[in-house]
Short mmCIF file of the C-alpha atoms (twelve columns), coordinates in Angstrom:
data_MODEL
# 
_entry.id   MODEL 
# 
loop_
_atom_site.group_PDB 
_atom_site.id 
_atom_site.type_symbol 
_atom_site.label_atom_id 
_atom_site.label_alt_id 
_atom_site.label_comp_id 
_atom_site.label_asym_id 
_atom_site.label_seq_id 
_atom_site.Cartn_x 
_atom_site.Cartn_y 
_atom_site.Cartn_z 
_atom_site.pdbx_PDB_model_num 
ATOM 1   C CA . GLU A 1   -19.224 5.597   2.103   1 
ATOM 2   C CA . ILE A 2   -15.852 6.262   0.585   1 
ATOM 3   C CA . ALA A 3   -15.530 9.526   -1.319  1 
ATOM 4   C CA . ASP A 4   -15.083 9.440   -5.076  1 
ATOM 5   C CA . ALA A 5   -11.551 10.380  -5.879  1 
ATOM 6   C CA . GLN A 6   -9.366  10.951  -8.854  1 
ATOM 7   C CA . PRO A 7   -8.009  8.643   -10.179 1 
ATOM 8   C CA . GLY A 8   -10.915 6.559   -8.960  1 
ATOM 9   C CA . VAL A 9   -9.898  5.752   -5.420  1 
ATOM 10  C CA . GLY A 10  -10.679 6.892   -1.929  1 
ATOM 11  C CA . LEU A 11  -10.090 5.547   1.520   1 
ATOM 12  C CA . VAL A 12  -10.928 6.078   5.149   1 
ATOM 13  C CA . PRO A 13  -7.801  5.902   7.295   1 
ATOM 14  C CA . ARG A 14  -7.997  4.067   10.611  1 
ATOM 15  C CA . GLY A 15  -9.213  6.359   13.351  1 
ATOM 16  C CA . VAL A 16  -10.578 9.006   10.992  1 
ATOM 17  C CA . ASP A 17  -14.343 9.513   10.795  1 
ATOM 18  C CA . GLN A 18  -14.451 11.574  7.605   1 
ATOM 19  C CA . PRO A 19  -13.428 10.191  4.208   1 
ATOM 20  C CA . LEU A 20  -10.265 11.465  2.624   1 
ATOM 21  C CA . ALA A 21  -11.060 12.695  -0.871  1 
ATOM 22  C CA . ILE A 22  -8.113  12.824  -3.238  1 
ATOM 23  C CA . GLY A 23  -10.109 14.492  -5.985  1 
ATOM 24  C CA . ARG A 24  -13.598 14.806  -7.400  1 
ATOM 25  C CA . GLN A 25  -13.822 12.828  -10.603 1 
ATOM 26  C CA . HIS A 26  -14.341 9.052   -10.450 1 
ATOM 27  C CA . ARG A 27  -12.420 7.063   -13.043 1 
ATOM 28  C CA . THR A 28  -11.990 3.357   -13.572 1 
ATOM 29  C CA . HIS A 29  -9.228  1.065   -14.792 1 
ATOM 30  C CA . ARG A 30  -6.538  2.604   -12.620 1 
ATOM 31  C CA . ALA A 31  -3.902  0.771   -10.626 1 
ATOM 32  C CA . ALA A 32  -3.202  1.303   -6.937  1 
ATOM 33  C CA . LEU A 33  -0.441  -0.218  -4.852  1 
ATOM 34  C CA . ARG A 34  -1.056  -0.812  -1.201  1 
ATOM 35  C CA . VAL A 35  2.155   -1.406  0.736   1 
ATOM 36  C CA . GLY A 36  1.801   -2.810  4.231   1 
ATOM 37  C CA . HIS A 37  1.376   -5.802  6.418   1 
ATOM 38  C CA . LEU A 38  -2.123  -7.265  6.195   1 
ATOM 39  C CA . ARG A 39  -2.010  -9.058  9.513   1 
ATOM 40  C CA . HIS A 40  -0.969  -6.144  11.710  1 
ATOM 41  C CA . VAL A 41  -2.657  -3.083  10.210  1 
ATOM 42  C CA . ALA A 42  -6.365  -2.919  10.918  1 
ATOM 43  C CA . GLY A 43  -8.376  -2.053  7.856   1 
ATOM 44  C CA . VAL A 44  -5.700  -2.737  5.230   1 
ATOM 45  C CA . ALA A 45  -7.856  -5.297  3.429   1 
ATOM 46  C CA . VAL A 46  -10.769 -2.866  3.687   1 
ATOM 47  C CA . VAL A 47  -8.682  -0.194  1.935   1 
ATOM 48  C CA . ALA A 48  -7.807  -2.630  -0.863  1 
ATOM 49  C CA . MET A 49  -11.474 -3.537  -1.277  1 
ATOM 50  C CA . ASP A 50  -12.508 0.124   -1.372  1 
ATOM 51  C CA . LEU A 51  -9.899  0.757   -4.046  1 
ATOM 52  C CA . ALA A 52  -11.312 -2.134  -6.087  1 
ATOM 53  C CA . ARG A 53  -14.904 -0.947  -5.617  1 
ATOM 54  C CA . LYS A 54  -13.837 2.438   -6.966  1 
ATOM 55  C CA . GLY A 55  -12.477 0.753   -10.083 1 
ATOM 56  C CA . ALA A 56  -8.798  0.322   -9.294  1 
ATOM 57  C CA . HIS A 57  -6.689  -2.743  -9.893  1 
ATOM 58  C CA . VAL A 58  -4.705  -3.436  -6.722  1 
ATOM 59  C CA . GLY A 59  -1.135  -4.474  -5.977  1 
ATOM 60  C CA . LEU A 60  -0.498  -5.936  -2.530  1 
ATOM 61  C CA . CYS A 61  2.748   -6.847  -0.852  1 
ATOM 62  C CA . TYR A 62  3.243   -8.857  2.287   1 
ATOM 63  C CA . ASN A 63  6.136   -10.065 4.365   1 
ATOM 64  C CA . ARG A 64  4.751   -13.070 6.242   1 
ATOM 65  C CA . SER A 65  0.978   -12.677 5.734   1 
ATOM 66  C CA . GLN A 66  0.634   -14.654 2.503   1 
ATOM 67  C CA . VAL A 67  -2.764  -16.146 3.339   1 
ATOM 68  C CA . GLU A 68  -4.251  -12.743 4.175   1 
ATOM 69  C CA . ALA A 69  -2.768  -11.183 1.015   1 
ATOM 70  C CA . GLU A 70  -4.084  -13.943 -1.238  1 
ATOM 71  C CA . ARG A 71  -7.504  -13.810 0.426   1 
ATOM 72  C CA . THR A 72  -7.660  -10.045 -0.171  1 
ATOM 73  C CA . ALA A 73  -6.512  -10.462 -3.787  1 
ATOM 74  C CA . ALA A 74  -9.242  -13.058 -4.381  1 
ATOM 75  C CA . ALA A 75  -11.844 -10.655 -2.995  1 
ATOM 76  C CA . VAL A 76  -10.537 -7.864  -5.261  1 
ATOM 77  C CA . GLU A 77  -10.728 -10.184 -8.269  1 
ATOM 78  C CA . HIS A 78  -14.260 -11.209 -7.270  1 
ATOM 79  C CA . LEU A 79  -15.200 -7.543  -7.797  1 
ATOM 80  C CA . GLY A 80  -13.919 -7.777  -11.377 1 
ATOM 81  C CA . ARG A 81  -10.610 -6.003  -10.761 1 
ATOM 82  C CA . ARG A 82  -7.117  -7.415  -11.186 1 
ATOM 83  C CA . ALA A 83  -4.827  -8.025  -8.232  1 
ATOM 84  C CA . PHE A 84  -1.087  -8.562  -8.006  1 
ATOM 85  C CA . VAL A 85  0.450   -10.053 -4.868  1 
ATOM 86  C CA . LYS A 86  4.157   -10.215 -4.031  1 
ATOM 87  C CA . GLN A 87  6.171   -11.140 -0.980  1 
ATOM 88  C CA . ALA A 88  8.594   -8.372  -0.040  1 
ATOM 89  C CA . ASP A 89  10.960  -7.543  2.786   1 
ATOM 90  C CA . LEU A 90  10.416  -3.794  2.935   1 
ATOM 91  C CA . THR A 91  13.674  -3.271  4.803   1 
ATOM 92  C CA . LYS A 92  15.412  -4.067  1.484   1 
ATOM 93  C CA . ALA A 93  15.421  -1.384  -1.202  1 
ATOM 94  C CA . SER A 94  15.584  -4.027  -3.919  1 
ATOM 95  C CA . ASP A 95  12.353  -5.644  -2.656  1 
ATOM 96  C CA . CYS A 96  10.541  -2.285  -2.538  1 
ATOM 97  C CA . GLU A 97  11.623  -1.433  -6.065  1 
ATOM 98  C CA . ALA A 98  10.820  -4.904  -7.395  1 
ATOM 99  C CA . PHE A 99  7.318   -4.786  -5.909  1 
ATOM 100 C CA . VAL A 100 6.529   -1.425  -7.497  1 
ATOM 101 C CA . ASN A 101 8.054   -2.279  -10.881 1 
ATOM 102 C CA . GLU A 102 6.480   -5.745  -11.094 1 
ATOM 103 C CA . THR A 103 3.094   -4.326  -10.097 1 
ATOM 104 C CA . ALA A 104 3.367   -1.670  -12.820 1 
ATOM 105 C CA . ALA A 105 4.339   -4.314  -15.372 1 
ATOM 106 C CA . THR A 106 1.497   -6.626  -14.348 1 
ATOM 107 C CA . LEU A 107 -1.267  -4.033  -13.946 1 
ATOM 108 C CA . GLY A 108 -0.052  -1.708  -16.688 1 
ATOM 109 C CA . ARG A 109 0.401   1.448   -14.631 1 
ATOM 110 C CA . VAL A 110 0.636   2.973   -11.154 1 
ATOM 111 C CA . ASP A 111 -1.764  5.768   -10.234 1 
ATOM 112 C CA . VAL A 112 -1.859  5.556   -6.455  1 
ATOM 113 C CA . LEU A 113 0.676   4.357   -3.895  1 
ATOM 114 C CA . ILE A 114 -0.526  3.865   -0.333  1 
ATOM 115 C CA . ASN A 115 2.337   3.331   2.096   1 
ATOM 116 C CA . MET A 116 0.904   1.586   5.159   1 
ATOM 117 C CA . ALA A 117 3.742   -0.701  6.184   1 
ATOM 118 C CA . SER A 118 4.643   -0.669  9.849   1 
ATOM 119 C CA . MET A 119 6.124   -2.796  12.555  1 
ATOM 120 C CA . TYR A 120 4.700   -3.261  15.988  1 
ATOM 121 C CA . VAL A 121 6.888   -4.262  18.897  1 
ATOM 122 C CA . SER A 122 4.868   -5.135  21.964  1 
ATOM 123 C CA . ARG A 123 7.265   -3.845  24.576  1 
ATOM 124 C CA . PRO A 124 7.326   -0.937  27.011  1 
ATOM 125 C CA . PHE A 125 9.147   2.096   25.627  1 
ATOM 126 C CA . SER A 126 11.793  1.851   28.346  1 
ATOM 127 C CA . GLU A 127 12.710  -1.633  27.061  1 
ATOM 128 C CA . LEU A 128 12.759  -0.770  23.355  1 
ATOM 129 C CA . THR A 129 16.229  -1.257  21.874  1 
ATOM 130 C CA . VAL A 130 17.970  0.998   19.394  1 
ATOM 131 C CA . GLN A 131 17.980  -1.885  16.886  1 
ATOM 132 C CA . GLU A 132 14.188  -2.288  17.230  1 
ATOM 133 C CA . PHE A 133 13.798  1.453   16.675  1 
ATOM 134 C CA . ASP A 134 16.049  1.303   13.596  1 
ATOM 135 C CA . ASP A 135 14.046  -1.665  12.250  1 
ATOM 136 C CA . ASN A 136 10.821  0.323   12.682  1 
ATOM 137 C CA . ILE A 137 12.259  3.329   10.858  1 
ATOM 138 C CA . ALA A 138 13.436  1.049   8.030   1 
ATOM 139 C CA . VAL A 139 9.883   -0.202  7.480   1 
ATOM 140 C CA . ASP A 140 7.759   2.784   8.494   1 
ATOM 141 C CA . VAL A 141 9.753   5.605   6.877   1 
ATOM 142 C CA . ARG A 142 12.525  4.315   4.652   1 
ATOM 143 C CA . SER A 143 10.333  1.856   2.726   1 
ATOM 144 C CA . ALA A 144 7.768   4.611   2.076   1 
ATOM 145 C CA . PHE A 145 10.515  6.750   0.554   1 
ATOM 146 C CA . ILE A 146 11.901  3.914   -1.581  1 
ATOM 147 C CA . CYS A 147 8.479   2.777   -2.819  1 
ATOM 148 C CA . SER A 148 7.511   6.382   -3.571  1 
ATOM 149 C CA . ARG A 149 10.731  6.964   -5.468  1 
ATOM 150 C CA . ALA A 150 10.138  3.758   -7.470  1 
ATOM 151 C CA . ALA A 151 6.477   4.629   -8.185  1 
ATOM 152 C CA . TRP A 152 7.088   8.208   -9.333  1 
ATOM 153 C CA . PRO A 153 8.391   7.393   -12.860 1 
ATOM 154 C CA . HIS A 154 5.370   5.155   -13.484 1 
ATOM 155 C CA . MET A 155 2.989   7.863   -12.263 1 
ATOM 156 C CA . ARG A 156 4.735   10.490  -14.335 1 
ATOM 157 C CA . ARG A 157 4.321   8.392   -17.509 1 
ATOM 158 C CA . SER A 158 0.590   8.142   -16.717 1 
ATOM 159 C CA . GLY A 159 0.208   11.886  -16.258 1 
ATOM 160 C CA . GLY A 160 0.525   11.991  -12.464 1 
ATOM 161 C CA . GLY A 161 -0.684  10.155  -9.424  1 
ATOM 162 C CA . HIS A 162 -1.127  10.188  -5.689  1 
ATOM 163 C CA . ILE A 163 1.104   8.991   -2.858  1 
ATOM 164 C CA . ILE A 164 -0.540  8.518   0.516   1 
ATOM 165 C CA . ASN A 165 1.587   7.830   3.578   1 
ATOM 166 C CA . PHE A 166 0.137   6.437   6.803   1 
ATOM 167 C CA . SER A 167 2.185   6.741   9.945   1 
# 
């Protein structure tokens, strides 16, 4: 069971047995953005579904996993919540900002941002190149900063919000 959380969302991160409670009071009609690759991050669709079950509308971005994103959005909508899906290259600041701003415009607000984007290079550490490392940092760290910076004004207008970063 996912803990009730203000503003109406909760999640269980991969590898964590206890739920992460953001607050105590359960509210509905909030909007949460989930940033990350649906194909490569175990449980991402589960997080989106838990957000929807807790009453949140959900924004999803994907890079190449369009089918998975649309399937998750359909499941969110089946629960009576709204979903917004957008393709984004999270190595580009303009794509990060566009995703956040278009989600806010479509869903009416941003209350929660969950940064889960990551890259996985299946290669021994000794063979990892500097460029591959830089690409990982651009997605794992830099995109979280840019999306958070873009989400903050929307959260502030709504009276606050939560930013959750997975690493």
